[in-house]
XYZ file of C-alpha atoms in Angstrom:
638
model
C 2.145 61.074 155.428
C 5.293 58.990 154.953
C 6.040 57.038 151.811
C 5.061 53.811 153.521
C 1.889 55.442 154.822
C 0.868 56.404 151.278
C 1.560 52.874 150.070
C -0.464 51.432 152.930
C -3.432 53.637 152.097
C -3.129 52.595 148.454
C -3.054 48.919 149.449
C -6.112 49.338 151.662
C -8.227 50.958 148.960
C -7.163 48.425 146.305
C -8.067 45.482 148.571
C -11.306 47.167 149.665
C -12.423 47.345 146.027
C -11.076 43.948 144.950
C -12.104 41.637 147.790
C -15.890 42.217 147.423
C -15.551 41.085 143.799
C -14.263 37.697 144.934
C -16.902 37.330 147.651
C -19.946 38.485 145.686
C -19.108 36.712 142.443
C -18.068 33.555 144.251
C -21.244 33.420 146.338
C -23.338 34.125 143.259
C -21.674 31.270 141.393
C -22.586 29.013 144.333
C -26.209 30.099 144.074
C -26.281 32.170 147.264
C -28.540 35.229 147.338
C -26.918 38.462 148.481
C -29.133 39.313 151.436
C -28.558 42.496 153.436
C -26.978 40.417 156.189
C -24.603 38.653 153.820
C -23.768 41.959 152.148
C -22.869 43.459 155.532
C -20.722 40.418 156.310
C -18.912 40.766 152.986
C -18.331 44.480 153.593
C -16.980 43.714 157.061
C -14.620 41.082 155.650
C -13.462 43.501 152.969
C -12.735 46.258 155.492
C -10.939 43.823 157.785
C -8.938 42.397 154.896
C -7.985 45.863 153.651
C -6.887 46.932 157.134
C -4.878 43.748 157.659
C -3.114 43.999 154.304
C -2.276 47.654 154.882
C -1.048 47.016 158.438
C 1.224 44.166 157.403
C 2.517 45.898 154.275
C 6.300 45.363 154.368
C 8.566 48.365 154.240
C 10.304 49.237 150.991
C 13.513 47.551 150.009
C 16.451 49.346 151.666
C 18.082 51.638 149.196
C 15.008 51.638 147.034
C 14.093 55.227 147.810
C 14.516 57.607 144.974
C 16.704 60.649 145.098
C 15.912 64.223 144.076
C 14.832 64.745 140.495
C 17.414 66.086 138.055
C 17.927 69.774 138.635
C 15.078 69.480 141.102
C 14.412 70.502 144.665
C 16.849 70.093 147.464
C 16.785 67.256 149.973
C 14.099 68.966 151.965
C 11.656 68.421 149.104
C 12.453 64.786 148.344
C 11.265 61.668 150.122
C 14.540 61.332 152.020
C 14.186 64.667 153.692
C 10.676 65.950 153.273
C 9.742 68.224 156.182
C 12.836 67.231 158.156
C 15.819 69.138 156.891
C 14.069 72.105 155.385
C 16.442 74.982 155.856
C 15.512 78.639 155.626
C 16.282 78.928 151.858
C 13.723 76.254 150.940
C 11.072 76.902 153.537
C 9.136 79.407 151.447
C 9.036 77.117 148.421
C 7.931 74.183 150.538
C 5.185 76.188 152.218
C 3.987 77.455 148.836
C 3.965 73.920 147.463
C 1.979 72.673 150.466
C -0.538 75.486 149.995
C -0.938 74.653 146.297
C -1.209 70.911 146.912
C -3.631 71.387 149.786
C -5.830 73.761 147.820
C -5.941 71.430 144.815
C -6.682 68.386 146.966
C -9.491 70.264 148.715
C -10.883 71.311 145.347
C -10.749 67.802 143.874
C -12.417 66.530 147.031
C -15.173 69.095 146.622
C -15.718 68.032 143.004
C -16.003 64.431 144.189
C -18.562 65.420 146.826
C -20.612 67.434 144.348
C -20.587 64.526 141.898
C -21.800 62.255 144.690
C -24.653 64.642 145.432
C -25.427 64.783 141.711
C -25.510 60.971 141.508
C -27.939 60.921 144.436
C -30.243 63.562 143.000
C -30.265 62.939 139.252
C -31.849 59.884 137.587
C -29.718 58.003 135.043
C -29.758 59.524 131.547
C -26.775 58.092 129.689
C -27.373 55.784 126.745
C -25.206 52.828 127.741
C -26.482 52.935 131.298
C -30.103 52.635 130.197
C -29.176 50.206 127.412
C -27.411 47.443 129.356
C -25.796 48.544 132.656
C -29.062 49.099 134.514
C -30.961 46.107 133.012
C -28.100 43.857 134.138
C -28.139 45.318 137.640
C -31.937 45.045 137.825
C -31.713 41.436 136.694
C -29.263 40.634 139.499
C -31.534 42.283 142.044
C -34.449 40.266 140.685
C -32.395 37.044 140.853
C -30.839 37.947 144.205
C -27.301 37.326 142.947
C -24.904 38.035 140.116
C -25.761 35.474 137.453
C -26.280 34.977 133.732
C -29.612 36.586 132.809
C -31.690 34.501 130.413
C -34.333 37.239 130.259
C -31.917 39.490 128.345
C -31.207 37.505 125.148
C -31.375 40.616 122.973
C -28.948 42.546 125.188
C -25.642 40.641 124.793
C -23.632 43.429 126.384
C -25.638 43.034 129.621
C -24.396 39.466 130.036
C -21.080 39.583 128.191
C -19.295 42.691 129.392
C -17.265 42.600 132.644
C -19.126 44.496 135.355
C -16.946 45.000 138.402
C -18.330 48.506 138.917
C -21.904 47.230 138.762
C -20.963 44.475 141.222
C -20.093 47.142 143.778
C -23.354 48.886 142.909
C -25.149 45.611 143.604
C -23.457 45.510 147.007
C -24.513 49.099 147.752
C -28.103 48.279 146.827
C -28.083 45.153 149.008
C -26.819 47.212 151.947
C -29.081 50.232 151.540
C -32.070 49.037 149.531
C -31.755 52.248 147.520
C -31.368 52.694 143.757
C -30.278 56.312 143.992
C -26.570 55.603 143.651
C -26.599 53.608 140.414
C -24.667 56.479 138.795
C -22.111 56.649 141.610
C -19.999 53.579 140.889
C -17.129 55.479 139.290
C -16.772 57.643 142.373
C -15.763 54.586 144.393
C -12.598 54.426 142.245
C -11.498 58.057 142.642
C -9.565 57.380 145.893
C -7.786 54.518 144.124
C -6.712 56.813 141.284
C -5.617 59.592 143.651
C -3.483 57.266 145.797
C -2.048 55.562 142.703
C -0.880 58.970 141.455
C 0.673 59.707 144.856
C 2.520 56.364 144.783
C 3.766 57.004 141.244
C 4.947 60.467 142.239
C 6.827 58.894 145.148
C 8.493 56.429 142.793
C 9.678 59.417 140.756
C 11.431 60.765 143.831
C 8.818 63.199 145.070
C 7.789 63.623 148.670
C 6.055 66.183 150.820
C 3.627 68.398 148.897
C 4.999 67.421 145.496
C 3.718 63.892 145.931
C 0.138 65.116 146.266
C 0.035 67.563 143.360
C -1.025 64.887 140.800
C -3.914 63.745 142.984
C -5.006 67.339 143.469
C -5.211 67.815 139.710
C -7.304 64.697 139.107
C -10.555 66.668 138.914
C -9.013 68.826 136.194
C -9.623 66.095 133.609
C -12.951 67.183 132.066
C -14.081 63.824 130.659
C -13.350 62.193 134.019
C -15.649 64.689 135.712
C -18.249 64.498 132.955
C -18.485 60.707 133.104
C -18.040 60.022 136.809
C -21.705 60.736 137.549
C -22.914 58.270 134.896
C -22.926 54.523 134.284
C -20.049 54.775 131.812
C -17.233 52.856 133.514
C -14.301 54.488 131.735
C -13.296 56.545 134.815
C -13.249 53.413 136.993
C -11.295 51.495 134.360
C -8.724 54.279 134.046
C -8.373 54.357 137.833
C -7.691 50.607 137.792
C -5.113 51.063 135.015
C -3.343 53.817 136.956
C -3.433 51.606 140.051
C -1.822 48.828 138.000
C 0.933 51.255 137.004
C 1.569 52.100 140.656
C 1.463 48.457 141.748
C 3.829 47.511 138.909
C 6.252 50.241 140.031
C 6.224 48.860 143.587
C 6.601 45.309 142.268
C 9.625 46.228 140.162
C 11.215 47.859 143.202
C 10.469 45.314 145.932
C 9.470 41.936 144.470
C 13.012 40.661 144.972
C 12.445 40.743 148.747
C 8.666 40.710 149.077
C 7.309 38.738 146.096
C 4.039 37.652 147.732
C 2.849 41.008 149.097
C 3.854 42.914 145.954
C 2.377 40.204 143.757
C -0.925 40.262 145.637
C -1.191 44.035 145.296
C -0.354 43.930 141.598
C -2.855 41.116 141.107
C -5.619 42.988 142.939
C -5.140 46.030 140.705
C -4.867 43.962 137.542
C -7.991 42.048 138.588
C -9.938 45.281 138.980
C -8.733 46.298 135.524
C -9.717 42.890 134.149
C -13.142 42.964 135.753
C -14.056 46.551 134.951
C -13.789 46.479 131.160
C -13.048 43.897 128.495
C -9.980 45.846 127.464
C -8.483 44.807 130.798
C -7.606 41.389 129.328
C -5.069 42.588 126.734
C -3.884 45.278 129.141
C -3.107 42.583 131.715
C -1.158 40.607 129.126
C 1.071 43.661 128.656
C 1.343 45.071 132.171
C 2.164 41.910 134.105
C 5.064 40.670 131.889
C 6.540 44.185 131.755
C 6.455 44.458 135.553
C 8.129 41.059 135.997
C 10.739 41.855 133.347
C 11.489 45.196 134.989
C 12.138 43.438 138.303
C 14.364 40.858 136.590
C 16.403 43.591 134.928
C 16.698 45.496 138.196
C 17.765 42.496 140.286
C 19.688 40.549 137.687
C 18.487 37.626 135.608
C 20.220 35.175 137.960
C 17.801 36.181 140.753
C 14.763 35.089 138.766
C 12.952 32.896 141.286
C 11.334 35.527 143.517
C 10.184 37.817 140.685
C 8.712 34.763 138.934
C 6.940 33.718 142.143
C 5.647 37.278 142.527
C 4.411 37.262 138.946
C 2.564 33.981 139.453
C 1.002 35.318 142.663
C -0.086 38.435 140.763
C -1.614 36.354 137.978
C -3.492 34.153 140.444
C -4.826 37.177 142.344
C -5.850 38.926 139.130
C -7.755 35.889 137.959
C -9.443 35.485 141.343
C -10.692 39.088 141.182
C -11.604 39.496 137.523
C -11.713 36.251 135.524
C -15.310 35.402 136.496
C -16.819 37.338 133.585
C -14.624 35.662 130.971
C -15.113 32.178 132.416
C -18.874 32.689 132.505
C -18.874 33.840 128.881
C -16.836 30.788 127.920
C -19.312 28.465 129.625
C -22.404 30.048 128.082
C -21.159 31.038 124.626
C -17.770 29.448 123.998
C -16.224 32.925 123.623
C -14.518 34.478 126.669
C -14.792 37.941 125.091
C -18.487 37.647 124.183
C -20.129 39.586 122.627
C -16.929 40.832 120.970
C -15.335 38.610 118.350
C -12.232 36.654 119.305
C -9.377 36.738 116.833
C -5.836 35.437 116.656
C -4.251 37.618 114.045
C -6.480 37.299 110.972
C -8.031 34.071 112.150
C -11.546 34.321 113.603
C -11.825 32.027 116.624
C -15.283 33.071 117.833
C -17.887 35.240 116.171
C -19.074 38.488 117.702
C -19.104 42.225 117.248
C -16.176 43.843 115.465
C -15.237 46.306 118.188
C -12.897 48.267 115.946
C -15.746 48.765 113.522
C -18.155 49.831 116.245
C -15.702 52.391 117.588
C -14.813 53.638 114.126
C -18.505 54.350 113.517
C -18.349 56.939 116.312
C -15.382 58.747 114.785
C -16.256 62.163 113.326
C -15.827 62.287 109.549
C -13.315 65.128 109.752
C -11.141 63.047 112.087
C -11.464 59.887 109.990
C -10.057 61.773 106.996
C -6.738 62.274 108.811
C -3.850 59.766 108.957
C -4.311 57.270 111.799
C -1.180 58.375 113.611
C -2.332 62.004 113.641
C -5.816 61.402 115.032
C -4.953 61.277 118.759
C -2.962 64.512 118.671
C -5.584 66.315 116.612
C -8.288 65.075 118.961
C -6.328 66.312 121.973
C -6.211 69.752 120.362
C -9.991 70.089 120.377
C -11.065 72.495 123.142
C -13.928 70.299 124.359
C -14.776 71.784 127.721
C -17.363 71.117 128.800
C -17.533 67.572 127.530
C -20.457 65.211 127.672
C -20.209 61.647 128.854
C -20.048 60.420 125.266
C -17.842 63.160 123.825
C -16.216 61.716 120.671
C -13.025 63.771 120.895
C -10.747 65.411 123.412
C -11.771 65.289 127.056
C -8.276 64.842 128.478
C -8.028 68.591 128.947
C -5.191 71.049 128.517
C -3.703 69.387 131.576
C -2.536 66.552 129.307
C -1.655 68.410 126.136
C 0.083 71.424 127.692
C 1.317 69.788 130.883
C 1.442 66.028 131.231
C 2.571 65.166 127.697
C 5.544 67.572 127.478
C 6.509 66.798 131.101
C 6.466 63.058 130.331
C 8.612 63.554 127.255
C 11.060 65.634 129.310
C 11.240 63.036 132.078
C 11.761 60.166 129.643
C 14.446 62.148 127.815
C 16.273 62.740 131.082
C 15.984 59.016 131.823
C 17.699 57.869 128.653
C 21.210 57.763 130.157
C 22.259 54.649 132.013
C 23.283 55.369 135.602
C 21.394 58.656 135.714
C 18.869 59.743 138.310
C 17.714 57.083 140.809
C 14.130 57.593 139.636
C 15.147 56.567 136.101
C 13.953 52.913 136.336
C 10.493 53.941 137.550
C 10.144 56.558 134.802
C 11.241 54.128 132.109
C 8.900 51.424 133.396
C 5.990 53.836 133.418
C 6.839 55.140 129.956
C 7.137 51.651 128.457
C 3.838 50.480 129.934
C 1.965 53.561 128.760
C 3.440 53.364 125.255
C 2.602 49.667 124.827
C -0.913 50.077 126.137
C -1.498 53.102 123.929
C -0.424 51.046 120.900
C -3.037 48.363 121.578
C -5.764 50.769 122.746
C -8.733 50.743 120.335
C -9.789 54.250 119.293
C -6.884 56.018 121.015
C -8.257 59.308 119.692
C -11.284 58.964 121.981
C -10.471 60.768 125.212
C -12.779 58.799 127.479
C -10.866 55.601 126.684
C -7.445 57.065 127.505
C -7.906 58.939 130.791
C -5.249 56.559 132.156
C -2.639 58.541 130.197
C -2.712 60.931 133.151
C -1.118 58.133 135.157
C 2.052 59.091 133.306
C 1.390 62.762 132.699
C 0.401 64.039 136.135
C 3.315 62.512 138.118
C 5.746 63.745 135.461
C 4.156 67.207 135.615
C 4.716 67.261 139.388
C 8.291 66.119 138.809
C 8.863 68.964 136.363
C 7.312 71.489 138.757
C 9.529 70.244 141.607
C 12.588 70.468 139.376
C 11.674 74.017 138.340
C 11.173 75.012 141.988
C 14.587 73.645 142.895
C 16.243 75.432 140.018
C 14.440 78.700 140.725
C 15.856 78.952 144.269
C 19.338 77.682 143.477
C 22.056 80.294 144.176
C 23.228 81.993 140.969
C 26.580 83.638 140.320
C 26.787 83.544 136.515
C 24.674 84.880 133.720
C 23.840 81.339 132.639
C 22.718 80.442 136.145
C 20.569 83.565 136.366
C 19.004 82.723 133.004
C 18.270 79.214 134.279
C 16.637 80.609 137.405
C 14.539 83.002 135.320
C 13.401 80.187 133.011
C 12.556 77.959 135.985
C 10.562 80.777 137.581
C 8.693 81.305 134.319
C 7.896 77.598 134.139
C 6.485 77.719 137.663
C 4.195 80.561 136.595
C 3.126 78.502 133.588
C 2.426 75.489 135.793
C 0.406 77.640 138.171
C -1.602 78.973 135.239
C -2.121 75.438 133.950
C -3.489 74.423 137.345
C -5.930 77.313 137.088
C -7.008 76.147 133.617
C -7.489 72.628 135.006
C -9.761 73.984 137.732
C -11.739 75.924 135.123
C -12.121 72.828 132.917
C -13.169 70.641 135.812
C -15.692 73.163 137.073
C -17.074 73.720 133.582
C -17.534 69.997 133.009
C -19.218 69.674 136.408
C -21.543 72.608 135.693
C -22.533 70.988 132.402
C -23.298 67.717 134.193
C -25.339 69.495 136.866
C -27.440 71.299 134.218
C -28.169 68.149 132.218
C -31.790 67.084 132.593
C -32.749 69.899 134.935
C -35.981 71.773 134.418
C -35.133 75.228 132.969
C -36.364 77.181 135.988
C -34.482 78.360 139.083
C -34.122 75.440 141.433
C -35.841 73.158 138.934
C -36.009 69.443 139.677
C -34.427 66.802 137.457
C -36.529 65.051 134.889
C -37.201 61.368 135.391
C -35.377 58.969 133.089
C -38.625 58.406 131.200
C -39.351 62.099 130.716
C -35.745 62.741 129.686
C -35.688 60.051 126.997
C -39.357 59.984 126.011
C -40.783 63.429 126.859
C -44.036 62.696 124.969
C -44.789 59.675 127.143
C -45.890 61.824 130.079
C -49.670 61.581 130.235
C -49.882 59.062 127.369
C -52.741 56.585 127.977
C -51.862 53.565 130.091
C -48.186 54.283 130.633
C -48.398 55.394 134.253
C -50.264 52.199 135.129
C -47.846 50.080 133.123
C -44.776 51.572 134.781
C -46.266 51.166 138.231
C -47.034 47.476 137.705
C -45.087 44.923 139.728
C -44.607 42.430 136.854
C -44.073 43.414 133.241
C -43.159 41.373 130.165
C -41.530 42.835 127.088
C -40.546 41.919 123.538
C -37.191 42.266 121.846
C -36.033 45.874 121.894
C -35.261 48.162 118.993
C -32.473 50.728 119.224
C -34.524 53.201 121.274
C -36.461 50.393 122.879
C -33.333 49.498 124.819
C -33.614 52.868 126.542
C -37.150 52.018 127.602
C -35.635 48.857 129.064
C -33.461 51.056 131.250
C -36.492 53.064 132.315
C -38.271 49.853 133.281
C -35.180 48.744 135.237
C -35.515 51.611 137.711
C -35.954 51.481 140.637
C -33.989 48.247 140.703
C -36.451 46.396 142.936
C -39.658 48.048 141.710
C -40.750 45.303 139.281
C -39.939 41.933 137.860
C -39.265 41.815 134.128
C -39.561 38.890 131.755
C -38.879 38.457 128.055
C -41.234 37.315 125.294
C -40.208 35.697 122.042
C -41.577 37.074 118.786
C -44.006 34.185 118.509
C -45.917 33.815 121.793
C -48.460 31.008 122.037
C -50.984 29.646 124.486
C -48.209 28.272 126.676
C -46.711 31.747 126.785
C -50.007 33.218 127.997
C -50.232 30.517 130.647
C -46.724 31.300 131.830
C -47.506 35.010 132.019
C -50.617 34.253 134.049
C -48.639 32.037 136.440
C -46.055 34.788 136.874
C -48.733 37.376 137.560
C -47.738 39.544 134.584
C -50.336 42.224 134.022
C -48.716 44.373 131.335
C -46.806 43.590 128.134
C -44.658 46.157 126.331
C -44.315 45.286 122.652
C -41.695 47.095 120.562
C -42.934 46.993 116.969
C -39.592 48.128 115.546
C -37.716 45.471 117.501
C -40.112 42.519 117.319
C -42.536 43.197 114.460
C -46.279 43.578 114.599
C -48.025 42.802 117.841
C -48.997 39.097 117.764
C -52.750 38.543 117.423
C -52.752 36.172 120.403
C -51.629 39.048 122.649
C -54.133 41.447 121.112
C -56.943 38.968 121.759
C -55.778 38.411 125.349
C -55.619 42.123 126.145
C -58.381 43.986 127.889
C -56.616 47.285 127.289
C -54.216 48.319 124.505
C -52.408 51.598 123.767
C -49.974 52.493 121.036
C -47.235 55.071 121.533
C -45.491 56.135 118.301
C -44.472 59.796 118.536
C -41.560 59.460 116.088
C -40.460 57.177 113.227
C -37.926 55.410 115.464
C -40.277 54.934 118.458
C -43.257 52.569 118.230
C -44.404 50.789 121.393
C -47.676 49.071 122.177
C -48.636 48.294 125.763
C -51.219 45.630 126.469
C -53.013 44.968 129.745
C -53.777 41.288 129.970
C -57.146 39.971 131.153
């Protein structure tokens, strides 16, 4: 695939993920229900829009193609001459590189397929998914559209957090009527991450097989594999961040001639970042200005109009794709970052959760005792493979610590000289963006929040491998040259070994995910969400009837009660849920009767003692309190 072909594929996937956000959120804001027919129309529009944008993607700016990396492969292994001028001396290296890249791509593809099968087969188990991701999605299905959910007043995250991944899950459910892919949202973003890495590798001067090595190693990130089959959206967010890196690199190269197309692409990627996670807002405020500034520095400050136009187009596109969640929060609560507090320096502008405090509470004590600057590096040193979806440390894998990080430092060191390699501007831009984002990243020691670091590390690792391959086959006539060839050959062996370690880590993380929740017998089936979280509930009086009811009301949840809320949310269209205040009255009973509610789930630890009016109205009552932190009463109304 040519450089333009890779960029076109990247554009198509970015638009295919971004355009449904605009259509679904816009129609929901207008009060339109997402029927299967409308969902199919939206999908058709998204596919057509993606194809049109990719087809009309303008070619790169003449002269914008990067040259071979420093000390790297010959022309036959760079974008200018990949697979065209490969002479006999380089043919073996090129064939070997294609074999390695092809094998790694096939392996990463197989991991993706196995995760998809896992998402289809295994019910949701993860805490955050049951806590607020699934109740929000169930509420949209119940309402027929994406909207603010008044029945979830005790779950502020369900209404406040951006949910671009869940929006795509809502589209999948509208199209298929199935709830079996609620854990598959992250997998929709894997192609975006893979193509973003290929684009970034191309901007660093790599073509042919070298361009695809970073994408082939994507499944070697253990926390990415461990989380991709869950409702945790960190993999999707990291994919959107890496896509923003790639789009920013293309913007800085071409916005002087093509400000609108490059701005739209950058805006689509930034919008996905903005809509996937609340951290996308500060990340956008860093990435967009840096991209515009990079273009201004490359084209000269006097040629400021087109980069500025491109930046404004990018901002408008980003807001169109991802600002819905923040605008909705502002309308309902007065805080665009709800439920997180909004601060300007030390000044509190809007009350909410202290996110730094919440994240710090998850930090292991041994890590908290270390200096703040040392925590990320020490966390990276932890050999956490396999990792769980909520692993508090590591997770980036040896691929980052032993490969991507040193390769990035090498590439940035080689880029320090003005007028050096043609890929220098792209490397510096990527390095600056990653550094600034890492500085504002909350809990940078937590691997699942920083998977996007591989957007720098993997392309630089491929660049280093290409440089070593070029040096290893360079003719040698002096002792120094022979020593250089020997060192380059040794580095290639090290890189090959690192790829093997990455495969081992990815497979180990996948095996751990496949085992989770499976009955401990050969070929055992997966436990249901209820049996996984509340194993003592199986066979408890009344619960089977309660969970099979079409309409259920519930009280405020306690900490573990929120997980029962996730159980009640599945399947997404199985029942209608409503919320009861702590002080129900006769009007409440009348409302429940009008709604056809048969069962009430009362969480004593979340809402206090069961109100007498409900006890008197019940013809059947059962208490389930198998542990000090679990105390539910279910009541069957008359």
